[in-house]
């Protein structure tokens, strides 16, 4: 069990966070606009090693909900998304 947790931590540490951040920001913006297809942005996020939870969380933020409905996880990026959600 703990070795699996460590593999996940290593996976997350090894990602290109700048690239991941750009993809998640783009997903957030597309979700917020509600005028474009989400699929290209979702695929781009997964191609940068975003997790399903990160993709779902960013879409929740774009739609005006909490990143994590249970309050246990914070967004992987800066607080700008929380500010943007508040202005939505």
Coordinates of C-alpha atoms in Angstrom, one line a residue:
X1 CA 0.0 0.0 0.0
X2 CA 2.7 2.5 1.0
X3 CA 4.8 1.7 -2.0
X4 CA 1.8 2.6 -4.2
X5 CA 1.4 5.9 -2.4
X6 CA 5.1 6.6 -3.0
X7 CA 4.8 5.8 -6.7
X8 CA 1.9 8.3 -7.0
X9 CA 3.9 10.9 -5.2
X10 CA 6.9 10.3 -7.5
X11 CA 4.6 10.5 -10.5
X12 CA 3.3 13.8 -9.4
X13 CA 6.8 15.2 -8.6
X14 CA 8.1 14.2 -12.0
X15 CA 5.6 16.1 -14.0
X16 CA 6.4 19.3 -15.9
X17 CA 4.3 21.6 -13.6
X18 CA 4.5 24.6 -16.0
X19 CA 3.1 22.5 -18.9
X20 CA 0.5 20.9 -16.6
X21 CA -0.5 24.3 -15.3
X22 CA -1.0 25.7 -18.7
X23 CA -3.2 22.7 -19.7
X24 CA -5.3 22.9 -16.5
X25 CA -5.7 26.7 -16.9
X26 CA -6.9 26.2 -20.5
X27 CA -9.3 23.5 -19.3
X28 CA -10.7 25.9 -16.6
X29 CA -11.2 28.7 -19.2
X30 CA -12.9 26.4 -21.7
X31 CA -15.2 25.1 -18.9
X32 CA -15.9 28.6 -17.7
X33 CA -16.8 29.8 -21.2
X34 CA -19.3 26.9 -21.9
X35 CA -19.1 27.7 -25.6
X36 CA -16.4 25.2 -26.7
X37 CA -16.0 21.5 -26.6
X38 CA -14.3 20.3 -23.4
X39 CA -12.7 17.2 -25.1
X40 CA -9.7 18.9 -26.7
X41 CA -8.8 20.6 -23.4
X42 CA -9.4 17.4 -21.4
X43 CA -7.2 15.4 -23.7
X44 CA -4.5 18.0 -23.6
X45 CA -4.6 18.0 -19.8
X46 CA -4.2 14.2 -19.7
X47 CA -1.3 14.4 -22.2
X48 CA 0.5 16.6 -19.6
X49 CA 0.0 13.9 -16.9
X50 CA -3.0 15.5 -15.2
X51 CA -4.9 13.1 -13.0
X52 CA -8.6 12.4 -13.4
X53 CA -9.1 14.2 -10.0
X54 CA -7.3 17.3 -11.2
X55 CA -9.3 17.4 -14.4
X56 CA -12.6 16.9 -12.5
X57 CA -11.5 19.5 -9.9
X58 CA -10.8 22.2 -12.5
X59 CA -14.1 21.6 -14.2
X60 CA -15.8 21.9 -10.8
X61 CA -14.1 25.2 -10.3
X62 CA -15.1 26.4 -13.8
X63 CA -18.7 25.6 -13.0
X64 CA -18.6 27.5 -9.7
X65 CA -18.2 24.6 -7.3
X66 CA -15.4 23.7 -4.9
X67 CA -12.3 22.0 -6.4
X68 CA -12.8 19.2 -3.9
X69 CA -16.3 18.9 -2.5
X70 CA -15.0 17.2 0.7
X71 CA -12.4 20.0 1.3
X72 CA -9.5 17.5 1.6
X73 CA -7.5 18.4 -1.5
X74 CA -6.4 21.8 -2.8
X75 CA -5.9 22.7 -6.4
X76 CA -2.5 21.9 -7.8
X77 CA -2.0 25.5 -9.0
X78 CA -2.0 28.9 -7.5
X79 CA -5.0 30.5 -5.9
X80 CA -5.9 32.4 -9.1
X81 CA -8.5 29.8 -9.9
X82 CA -10.3 30.4 -6.6
X83 CA -10.3 34.2 -7.3
X84 CA -11.5 33.6 -10.9
X85 CA -14.3 31.3 -9.6
X86 CA -15.4 34.0 -7.1
X87 CA -15.7 36.5 -10.0
X88 CA -17.7 34.1 -12.2

